[in-house]
């Protein structure tokens, strides 16, 4: 009687171990996908209006393009902020290294525009809503190494489900 | 990074936890992604964190002139131990903290 209980417990333990291995494998798969392939991001804030909503959009961003250097002007990207390393911001790439970028310095107060050549290894990013966006006009060109991912699809809100535009409106 | 690291190559171990939890301080040797070549990772020593006032010799080969700079928010100032032959913050400016690898 005691021996049968032991056998039951043993098979139960083996089953539990197998299931937890399965869970562990799934979590590993999820982690690798999230880090190297495709990640999910919640974007909020006014800096990318009208492309992205104020109250928050759920977007999919792939991580392969930044690695192979296939990020170009017009792409919406996730970038680690140069002023707060714990924060990842969503902006649009306006110019890559070597490009001559003309930007309006302070659209709220004046029409003055400035031209700058993007240094080697850097990119120039701007929000679509230049009236309310902290971007390269404020903190300068950001090093390419801070690029995290390239946004390609929007999941939420459901009415905006679909690919995210390549061209700025 | 002479004389700390050899010219012909050292194999080092670098841990990735400290940059994530913000425990990198002046004096630490770190691996950073180069701001001019994103595929390259360089090894330098941290000289100052954000808010620190860093005094550095601008061009030790040619003059003794030194300059003082305050490290901007979210950035770090890094220099190689061999300042006579090192491409570091004296050349590129302060590095964003996000470029720290290990």
PDB file of C-alpha atoms in Angstrom:
ATOM      1  CA  UNK A   1       0.000   0.000   0.000  1.00  0.00           C
ATOM      2  CA  UNK A   2       2.835   2.386   0.960  1.00  0.00           C
ATOM      3  CA  UNK A   3       4.804   1.243  -2.086  1.00  0.00           C
ATOM      4  CA  UNK A   4       1.964   2.058  -4.460  1.00  0.00           C
ATOM      5  CA  UNK A   5       1.679   5.577  -3.008  1.00  0.00           C
ATOM      6  CA  UNK A   6       5.373   6.040  -3.582  1.00  0.00           C
ATOM      7  CA  UNK A   7       5.032   4.948  -7.205  1.00  0.00           C
ATOM      8  CA  UNK A   8       2.149   7.367  -7.733  1.00  0.00           C
ATOM      9  CA  UNK A   9       4.100  10.217  -6.274  1.00  0.00           C
ATOM     10  CA  UNK A  10       7.100   9.295  -8.400  1.00  0.00           C
ATOM     11  CA  UNK A  11       5.124   9.319 -11.645  1.00  0.00           C
ATOM     12  CA  UNK A  12       3.481  12.552 -10.546  1.00  0.00           C
ATOM     13  CA  UNK A  13       6.889  14.094  -9.938  1.00  0.00           C
ATOM     14  CA  UNK A  14       8.182  12.983 -13.328  1.00  0.00           C
ATOM     15  CA  UNK A  15       5.107  14.392 -15.028  1.00  0.00           C
ATOM     16  CA  UNK A  16       5.505  17.720 -13.188  1.00  0.00           C
ATOM     17  CA  UNK A  17       9.163  17.887 -14.169  1.00  0.00           C
ATOM     18  CA  UNK A  18       8.358  17.259 -17.817  1.00  0.00           C
ATOM     19  CA  UNK A  19       5.691  19.942 -17.831  1.00  0.00           C
ATOM     20  CA  UNK A  20       7.997  22.457 -16.214  1.00  0.00           C
ATOM     21  CA  UNK A  21      10.661  21.682 -18.801  1.00  0.00           C
ATOM     22  CA  UNK A  22       8.071  22.423 -21.445  1.00  0.00           C
ATOM     23  CA  UNK A  23       7.215  25.718 -19.774  1.00  0.00           C
ATOM     24  CA  UNK A  24      10.906  26.576 -19.460  1.00  0.00           C
ATOM     25  CA  UNK A  25      11.480  25.820 -23.139  1.00  0.00           C
ATOM     26  CA  UNK A  26       8.531  27.994 -24.077  1.00  0.00           C
ATOM     27  CA  UNK A  27       9.830  30.867 -21.949  1.00  0.00           C
ATOM     28  CA  UNK A  28      13.266  30.557 -23.536  1.00  0.00           C
ATOM     29  CA  UNK A  29      11.682  30.635 -26.978  1.00  0.00           C
ATOM     30  CA  UNK A  30       9.673  33.699 -25.979  1.00  0.00           C
ATOM     31  CA  UNK A  31      12.738  35.449 -24.614  1.00  0.00           C
ATOM     32  CA  UNK A  32      14.851  34.796 -27.706  1.00  0.00           C
ATOM     33  CA  UNK A  33      12.044  35.965 -29.964  1.00  0.00           C
ATOM     34  CA  UNK A  34      11.524  39.088 -27.915  1.00  0.00           C
ATOM     35  CA  UNK A  35      15.202  39.983 -27.790  1.00  0.00           C
ATOM     36  CA  UNK A  36      16.345  39.130 -31.274  1.00  0.00           C
ATOM     37  CA  UNK A  37      13.353  38.846 -33.579  1.00  0.00           C
ATOM     38  CA  UNK A  38      10.221  40.789 -32.792  1.00  0.00           C
ATOM     39  CA  UNK A  39       9.112  42.736 -29.765  1.00  0.00           C
ATOM     40  CA  UNK A  40       5.893  44.348 -28.585  1.00  0.00           C
ATOM     41  CA  UNK A  41       5.849  47.949 -27.464  1.00  0.00           C
ATOM     42  CA  UNK A  42       3.275  50.258 -25.948  1.00  0.00           C
ATOM     43  CA  UNK A  43       3.729  53.745 -27.292  1.00  0.00           C
ATOM     44  CA  UNK A  44       2.086  56.779 -25.738  1.00  0.00           C
ATOM     45  CA  UNK A  45       2.523  60.514 -25.849  1.00  0.00           C
ATOM     46  CA  UNK A  46       1.933  63.302 -28.330  1.00  0.00           C
ATOM     47  CA  UNK A  47       5.221  63.282 -30.194  1.00  0.00           C
ATOM     48  CA  UNK A  48       4.175  60.960 -33.021  1.00  0.00           C
ATOM     49  CA  UNK A  49       0.715  62.375 -33.798  1.00  0.00           C
ATOM     50  CA  UNK A  50      -1.088  61.789 -36.076  1.00  0.00           C
ATOM     51  CA  UNK A  51       0.683  58.539 -36.853  1.00  0.00           C
ATOM     52  CA  UNK A  52       0.442  57.129 -33.339  1.00  0.00           C
ATOM     53  CA  UNK A  53      -2.356  57.920 -30.910  1.00  0.00           C
ATOM     54  CA  UNK A  54      -1.926  60.017 -27.801  1.00  0.00           C
ATOM     55  CA  UNK A  55      -3.285  57.505 -25.342  1.00  0.00           C
ATOM     56  CA  UNK A  56      -1.216  54.565 -26.423  1.00  0.00           C
ATOM     57  CA  UNK A  57      -0.809  52.114 -29.267  1.00  0.00           C
ATOM     58  CA  UNK A  58       0.395  48.569 -29.132  1.00  0.00           C
ATOM     59  CA  UNK A  59       2.914  48.039 -31.921  1.00  0.00           C
ATOM     60  CA  UNK A  60       5.081  45.220 -33.169  1.00  0.00           C
ATOM     61  CA  UNK A  61       8.700  46.032 -33.865  1.00  0.00           C
ATOM     62  CA  UNK A  62      11.252  43.763 -35.449  1.00  0.00           C
ATOM     63  CA  UNK A  63      14.823  43.652 -34.257  1.00  0.00           C
ATOM     64  CA  UNK A  64      16.526  42.257 -37.324  1.00  0.00           C
ATOM     65  CA  UNK A  65      16.695  45.406 -39.467  1.00  0.00           C
ATOM     66  CA  UNK A  66      18.823  47.443 -37.038  1.00  0.00           C
ATOM     67  CA  UNK A  67      21.315  44.586 -36.829  1.00  0.00           C
ATOM     68  CA  UNK A  68      21.769  44.257 -40.571  1.00  0.00           C
ATOM     69  CA  UNK A  69      21.712  47.992 -41.135  1.00  0.00           C
ATOM     70  CA  UNK A  70      18.438  48.121 -43.049  1.00  0.00           C
ATOM     71  CA  UNK A  71      17.067  51.165 -41.237  1.00  0.00           C
ATOM     72  CA  UNK A  72      16.596  54.203 -43.422  1.00  0.00           C
ATOM     73  CA  UNK A  73      14.867  57.580 -43.534  1.00  0.00           C
ATOM     74  CA  UNK A  74      11.105  57.311 -43.111  1.00  0.00           C
ATOM     75  CA  UNK A  75      11.166  54.330 -40.745  1.00  0.00           C
ATOM     76  CA  UNK A  76       9.483  54.502 -37.364  1.00  0.00           C
ATOM     77  CA  UNK A  77      11.908  53.117 -34.823  1.00  0.00           C
ATOM     78  CA  UNK A  78      12.263  52.392 -31.122  1.00  0.00           C
ATOM     79  CA  UNK A  79      15.325  54.153 -29.743  1.00  0.00           C
ATOM     80  CA  UNK A  80      16.849  54.112 -26.285  1.00  0.00           C
ATOM     81  CA  UNK A  81      16.765  57.696 -25.045  1.00  0.00           C
ATOM     82  CA  UNK A  82      20.204  59.338 -24.780  1.00  0.00           C
ATOM     83  CA  UNK A  83      19.098  61.351 -21.755  1.00  0.00           C
ATOM     84  CA  UNK A  84      17.377  58.545 -19.846  1.00  0.00           C
ATOM     85  CA  UNK A  85      18.883  55.119 -20.572  1.00  0.00           C
ATOM     86  CA  UNK A  86      15.939  53.282 -19.024  1.00  0.00           C
ATOM     87  CA  UNK A  87      13.475  54.801 -21.460  1.00  0.00           C
ATOM     88  CA  UNK A  88      12.757  53.671 -24.998  1.00  0.00           C
ATOM     89  CA  UNK A  89      11.126  56.249 -27.271  1.00  0.00           C
ATOM     90  CA  UNK A  90       9.380  55.958 -30.619  1.00  0.00           C
ATOM     91  CA  UNK A  91      10.417  58.365 -33.366  1.00  0.00           C
ATOM     92  CA  UNK A  92      10.852  58.501 -37.113  1.00  0.00           C
ATOM     93  CA  UNK A  93      14.257  58.360 -38.788  1.00  0.00           C
ATOM     94  CA  UNK A  94      14.793  61.523 -40.801  1.00  0.00           C
ATOM     95  CA  UNK A  95      18.419  61.043 -41.825  1.00  0.00           C
ATOM     96  CA  UNK A  96      21.246  58.562 -41.516  1.00  0.00           C
ATOM     97  CA  UNK A  97      24.996  59.170 -41.398  1.00  0.00           C
ATOM     98  CA  UNK A  98      26.191  61.513 -44.089  1.00  0.00           C
ATOM     99  CA  UNK A  99      22.745  62.911 -44.867  1.00  0.00           C
ATOM    100  CA  UNK A 100      22.147  66.641 -44.780  1.00  0.00           C
ATOM    101  CA  UNK A 101      19.069  67.215 -42.623  1.00  0.00           C
ATOM    102  CA  UNK A 102      17.071  70.449 -42.624  1.00  0.00           C
ATOM    103  CA  UNK A 103      14.843  70.878 -39.614  1.00  0.00           C
ATOM    104  CA  UNK A 104      12.709  73.566 -38.034  1.00  0.00           C
ATOM    105  CA  UNK A 105      14.388  74.458 -34.774  1.00  0.00           C
ATOM    106  CA  UNK A 106      11.399  75.702 -32.761  1.00  0.00           C
ATOM    107  CA  UNK A 107       8.132  75.523 -34.708  1.00  0.00           C
ATOM    108  CA  UNK A 108       6.063  77.020 -31.879  1.00  0.00           C
ATOM    109  CA  UNK A 109       7.971  80.292 -31.797  1.00  0.00           C
ATOM    110  CA  UNK A 110       9.659  80.841 -35.132  1.00  0.00           C
ATOM    111  CA  UNK A 111      10.055  79.579 -38.678  1.00  0.00           C
ATOM    112  CA  UNK A 112      13.838  79.407 -38.451  1.00  0.00           C
ATOM    113  CA  UNK A 113      15.290  76.247 -39.880  1.00  0.00           C
ATOM    114  CA  UNK A 114      18.758  74.793 -39.615  1.00  0.00           C
ATOM    115  CA  UNK A 115      20.724  72.312 -41.676  1.00  0.00           C
ATOM    116  CA  UNK A 116      23.089  69.747 -40.227  1.00  0.00           C
ATOM    117  CA  UNK A 117      25.113  66.854 -41.573  1.00  0.00           C
ATOM    118  CA  UNK A 118      24.507  63.667 -39.615  1.00  0.00           C
ATOM    119  CA  UNK A 119      27.861  62.408 -38.261  1.00  0.00           C
ATOM    120  CA  UNK A 120      29.211  58.938 -38.961  1.00  0.00           C
ATOM    121  CA  UNK A 121      27.560  56.191 -36.972  1.00  0.00           C
ATOM    122  CA  UNK A 122      24.618  58.385 -35.967  1.00  0.00           C
ATOM    123  CA  UNK A 123      21.013  58.906 -37.049  1.00  0.00           C
ATOM    124  CA  UNK A 124      18.715  61.921 -36.906  1.00  0.00           C
ATOM    125  CA  UNK A 125      15.285  61.202 -35.456  1.00  0.00           C
ATOM    126  CA  UNK A 126      12.230  63.405 -35.165  1.00  0.00           C
ATOM    127  CA  UNK A 127       8.699  62.899 -33.964  1.00  0.00           C
ATOM    128  CA  UNK A 128       5.921  63.366 -36.515  1.00  0.00           C
ATOM    129  CA  UNK A 129       4.443  66.029 -34.245  1.00  0.00           C
ATOM    130  CA  UNK A 130       7.352  68.456 -34.241  1.00  0.00           C
ATOM    131  CA  UNK A 131       5.448  70.908 -32.040  1.00  0.00           C
ATOM    132  CA  UNK A 132       5.602  68.538 -29.100  1.00  0.00           C
ATOM    133  CA  UNK A 133       8.483  66.158 -29.475  1.00  0.00           C
ATOM    134  CA  UNK A 134      11.807  65.702 -27.724  1.00  0.00           C
ATOM    135  CA  UNK A 135      14.007  64.435 -30.476  1.00  0.00           C
ATOM    136  CA  UNK A 136      17.258  65.070 -32.312  1.00  0.00           C
ATOM    137  CA  UNK A 137      16.409  68.741 -32.592  1.00  0.00           C
ATOM    138  CA  UNK A 138      16.838  68.866 -28.848  1.00  0.00           C
ATOM    139  CA  UNK A 139      19.516  66.281 -28.016  1.00  0.00           C
ATOM    140  CA  UNK A 140      21.319  65.991 -31.343  1.00  0.00           C
ATOM    141  CA  UNK A 141      21.959  63.000 -33.560  1.00  0.00           C
ATOM    142  CA  UNK A 142      21.777  59.719 -31.670  1.00  0.00           C
ATOM    143  CA  UNK A 143      24.350  56.950 -32.124  1.00  0.00           C
ATOM    144  CA  UNK A 144      23.121  54.088 -34.280  1.00  0.00           C
ATOM    145  CA  UNK A 145      23.929  51.717 -31.413  1.00  0.00           C
ATOM    146  CA  UNK A 146      20.953  53.069 -29.453  1.00  0.00           C
ATOM    147  CA  UNK A 147      18.503  51.765 -32.054  1.00  0.00           C
ATOM    148  CA  UNK A 148      16.409  49.005 -30.540  1.00  0.00           C
ATOM    149  CA  UNK A 149      13.886  47.975 -33.182  1.00  0.00           C
ATOM    150  CA  UNK A 150      11.972  49.014 -36.280  1.00  0.00           C
ATOM    151  CA  UNK A 151       8.198  49.321 -36.005  1.00  0.00           C
ATOM    152  CA  UNK A 152       6.296  47.575 -38.771  1.00  0.00           C
ATOM    153  CA  UNK A 153       2.796  46.728 -37.489  1.00  0.00           C
ATOM    154  CA  UNK A 154       0.152  48.176 -35.193  1.00  0.00           C
ATOM    155  CA  UNK A 155      -2.028  45.855 -33.116  1.00  0.00           C
ATOM    156  CA  UNK A 156      -4.087  48.180 -30.895  1.00  0.00           C
ATOM    157  CA  UNK A 157      -6.420  50.045 -31.097  1.00  0.00           C
ATOM    158  CA  UNK A 158      -8.305  47.543 -33.282  1.00  0.00           C
ATOM    159  CA  UNK A 159      -9.529  50.129 -35.750  1.00  0.00           C
ATOM    160  CA  UNK A 160      -5.918  50.943 -36.599  1.00  0.00           C
ATOM    161  CA  UNK A 161      -4.769  47.350 -36.967  1.00  0.00           C
ATOM    162  CA  UNK A 162      -2.365  47.056 -39.864  1.00  0.00           C
ATOM    163  CA  UNK A 163       1.072  47.975 -41.162  1.00  0.00           C
ATOM    164  CA  UNK A 164       2.530  51.210 -39.906  1.00  0.00           C
ATOM    165  CA  UNK A 165       3.253  53.787 -42.596  1.00  0.00           C
ATOM    166  CA  UNK A 166       6.605  54.076 -44.219  1.00  0.00           C
ATOM    167  CA  UNK A 167       6.199  57.682 -45.279  1.00  0.00           C
ATOM    168  CA  UNK A 168       5.529  60.557 -42.909  1.00  0.00           C
ATOM    169  CA  UNK A 169       2.173  62.160 -43.605  1.00  0.00           C
TER     170      UNK A 169
ATOM    171  CA  UNK B   1      44.262  50.663 -22.691  1.00  0.00           C
ATOM    172  CA  UNK B   2      47.964  50.160 -21.963  1.00  0.00           C
ATOM    173  CA  UNK B   3      49.354  49.292 -19.493  1.00  0.00           C
ATOM    174  CA  UNK B   4      46.220  47.746 -18.033  1.00  0.00           C
ATOM    175  CA  UNK B   5      45.397  45.619 -21.061  1.00  0.00           C
ATOM    176  CA  UNK B   6      48.003  44.184 -23.411  1.00  0.00           C
ATOM    177  CA  UNK B   7      48.587  45.370 -26.924  1.00  0.00           C
ATOM    178  CA  UNK B   8      48.274  41.974 -28.520  1.00  0.00           C
ATOM    179  CA  UNK B   9      44.971  41.023 -26.964  1.00  0.00           C
ATOM    180  CA  UNK B  10      43.512  39.957 -23.640  1.00  0.00           C
ATOM    181  CA  UNK B  11      40.587  37.685 -22.968  1.00  0.00           C
ATOM    182  CA  UNK B  12      38.402  39.266 -20.326  1.00  0.00           C
ATOM    183  CA  UNK B  13      35.149  38.418 -18.581  1.00  0.00           C
ATOM    184  CA  UNK B  14      32.568  41.160 -18.377  1.00  0.00           C
ATOM    185  CA  UNK B  15      29.324  40.977 -16.447  1.00  0.00           C
ATOM    186  CA  UNK B  16      26.139  42.456 -17.860  1.00  0.00           C
ATOM    187  CA  UNK B  17      24.162  42.986 -14.676  1.00  0.00           C
ATOM    188  CA  UNK B  18      25.785  46.185 -13.388  1.00  0.00           C
ATOM    189  CA  UNK B  19      24.945  48.388 -16.393  1.00  0.00           C
ATOM    190  CA  UNK B  20      21.305  47.300 -16.142  1.00  0.00           C
ATOM    191  CA  UNK B  21      20.971  48.162 -12.469  1.00  0.00           C
ATOM    192  CA  UNK B  22      23.044  51.314 -12.800  1.00  0.00           C
ATOM    193  CA  UNK B  23      26.005  50.202 -10.688  1.00  0.00           C
ATOM    194  CA  UNK B  24      28.678  51.536 -13.054  1.00  0.00           C
ATOM    195  CA  UNK B  25      30.945  54.127 -11.461  1.00  0.00           C
ATOM    196  CA  UNK B  26      34.109  56.109 -12.265  1.00  0.00           C
ATOM    197  CA  UNK B  27      37.114  53.821 -12.320  1.00  0.00           C
ATOM    198  CA  UNK B  28      35.327  50.853 -13.880  1.00  0.00           C
ATOM    199  CA  UNK B  29      36.547  49.374 -17.142  1.00  0.00           C
ATOM    200  CA  UNK B  30      33.593  48.885 -19.460  1.00  0.00           C
ATOM    201  CA  UNK B  31      32.710  47.619 -22.911  1.00  0.00           C
ATOM    202  CA  UNK B  32      30.850  50.250 -24.941  1.00  0.00           C
ATOM    203  CA  UNK B  33      29.434  50.286 -28.421  1.00  0.00           C
ATOM    204  CA  UNK B  34      31.365  52.754 -30.519  1.00  0.00           C
ATOM    205  CA  UNK B  35      29.293  55.811 -31.534  1.00  0.00           C
ATOM    206  CA  UNK B  36      30.989  56.009 -34.919  1.00  0.00           C
ATOM    207  CA  UNK B  37      30.891  52.324 -35.813  1.00  0.00           C
ATOM    208  CA  UNK B  38      27.891  50.571 -34.259  1.00  0.00           C
ATOM    209  CA  UNK B  39      29.319  47.131 -35.013  1.00  0.00           C
ATOM    210  CA  UNK B  40      32.409  47.783 -32.909  1.00  0.00           C
ATOM    211  CA  UNK B  41      32.649  47.349 -29.151  1.00  0.00           C
ATOM    212  CA  UNK B  42      35.532  49.142 -27.418  1.00  0.00           C
ATOM    213  CA  UNK B  43      37.023  48.800 -23.943  1.00  0.00           C
ATOM    214  CA  UNK B  44      37.606  51.972 -21.948  1.00  0.00           C
ATOM    215  CA  UNK B  45      37.580  53.246 -18.383  1.00  0.00           C
ATOM    216  CA  UNK B  46      34.737  55.335 -16.977  1.00  0.00           C
ATOM    217  CA  UNK B  47      36.023  58.743 -15.865  1.00  0.00           C
ATOM    218  CA  UNK B  48      32.779  60.473 -14.965  1.00  0.00           C
ATOM    219  CA  UNK B  49      29.054  59.865 -14.654  1.00  0.00           C
ATOM    220  CA  UNK B  50      26.229  62.288 -15.467  1.00  0.00           C
ATOM    221  CA  UNK B  51      26.601  65.525 -13.577  1.00  0.00           C
ATOM    222  CA  UNK B  52      30.288  65.037 -12.821  1.00  0.00           C
ATOM    223  CA  UNK B  53      32.814  67.684 -13.750  1.00  0.00           C
ATOM    224  CA  UNK B  54      35.574  65.986 -15.736  1.00  0.00           C
ATOM    225  CA  UNK B  55      38.999  67.555 -16.330  1.00  0.00           C
ATOM    226  CA  UNK B  56      40.932  66.002 -19.184  1.00  0.00           C
ATOM    227  CA  UNK B  57      44.054  66.680 -21.192  1.00  0.00           C
ATOM    228  CA  UNK B  58      42.895  67.553 -24.669  1.00  0.00           C
ATOM    229  CA  UNK B  59      45.908  66.483 -26.742  1.00  0.00           C
ATOM    230  CA  UNK B  60      48.741  65.012 -24.632  1.00  0.00           C
ATOM    231  CA  UNK B  61      51.011  64.474 -27.620  1.00  0.00           C
ATOM    232  CA  UNK B  62      51.144  68.130 -28.576  1.00  0.00           C
ATOM    233  CA  UNK B  63      50.280  70.259 -25.570  1.00  0.00           C
ATOM    234  CA  UNK B  64      49.543  70.277 -21.874  1.00  0.00           C
ATOM    235  CA  UNK B  65      46.258  72.081 -22.318  1.00  0.00           C
ATOM    236  CA  UNK B  66      43.451  70.645 -20.240  1.00  0.00           C
ATOM    237  CA  UNK B  67      39.719  71.254 -20.392  1.00  0.00           C
ATOM    238  CA  UNK B  68      36.845  70.788 -17.951  1.00  0.00           C
ATOM    239  CA  UNK B  69      33.405  69.604 -18.946  1.00  0.00           C
ATOM    240  CA  UNK B  70      30.210  68.641 -17.130  1.00  0.00           C
ATOM    241  CA  UNK B  71      28.895  65.267 -18.233  1.00  0.00           C
ATOM    242  CA  UNK B  72      25.320  65.686 -19.545  1.00  0.00           C
ATOM    243  CA  UNK B  73      22.368  63.760 -18.156  1.00  0.00           C
ATOM    244  CA  UNK B  74      22.190  60.153 -19.299  1.00  0.00           C
ATOM    245  CA  UNK B  75      25.799  60.154 -20.528  1.00  0.00           C
ATOM    246  CA  UNK B  76      29.175  58.950 -19.273  1.00  0.00           C
ATOM    247  CA  UNK B  77      32.698  60.140 -19.921  1.00  0.00           C
ATOM    248  CA  UNK B  78      35.138  57.409 -20.857  1.00  0.00           C
ATOM    249  CA  UNK B  79      38.866  57.491 -21.531  1.00  0.00           C
ATOM    250  CA  UNK B  80      41.466  54.902 -22.359  1.00  0.00           C
ATOM    251  CA  UNK B  81      44.273  54.391 -19.838  1.00  0.00           C
ATOM    252  CA  UNK B  82      46.780  55.235 -22.562  1.00  0.00           C
ATOM    253  CA  UNK B  83      45.604  58.758 -23.293  1.00  0.00           C
ATOM    254  CA  UNK B  84      48.356  59.280 -25.825  1.00  0.00           C
ATOM    255  CA  UNK B  85      46.761  56.770 -28.193  1.00  0.00           C
ATOM    256  CA  UNK B  86      43.085  56.411 -27.459  1.00  0.00           C
ATOM    257  CA  UNK B  87      39.909  57.335 -29.314  1.00  0.00           C
ATOM    258  CA  UNK B  88      37.536  58.118 -26.492  1.00  0.00           C
ATOM    259  CA  UNK B  89      35.291  60.816 -25.063  1.00  0.00           C
ATOM    260  CA  UNK B  90      37.991  63.424 -25.605  1.00  0.00           C
ATOM    261  CA  UNK B  91      37.407  62.859 -29.308  1.00  0.00           C
ATOM    262  CA  UNK B  92      33.709  61.830 -29.533  1.00  0.00           C
ATOM    263  CA  UNK B  93      32.267  63.592 -26.528  1.00  0.00           C
ATOM    264  CA  UNK B  94      30.298  61.986 -23.718  1.00  0.00           C
ATOM    265  CA  UNK B  95      28.764  58.605 -24.553  1.00  0.00           C
ATOM    266  CA  UNK B  96      25.088  57.886 -23.895  1.00  0.00           C
ATOM    267  CA  UNK B  97      24.666  55.422 -21.035  1.00  0.00           C
ATOM    268  CA  UNK B  98      22.559  53.210 -23.316  1.00  0.00           C
ATOM    269  CA  UNK B  99      25.649  52.253 -25.301  1.00  0.00           C
ATOM    270  CA  UNK B 100      27.169  50.446 -22.321  1.00  0.00           C
ATOM    271  CA  UNK B 101      27.411  46.749 -23.037  1.00  0.00           C
ATOM    272  CA  UNK B 102      29.078  45.210 -20.008  1.00  0.00           C
TER     273      UNK B 102
END
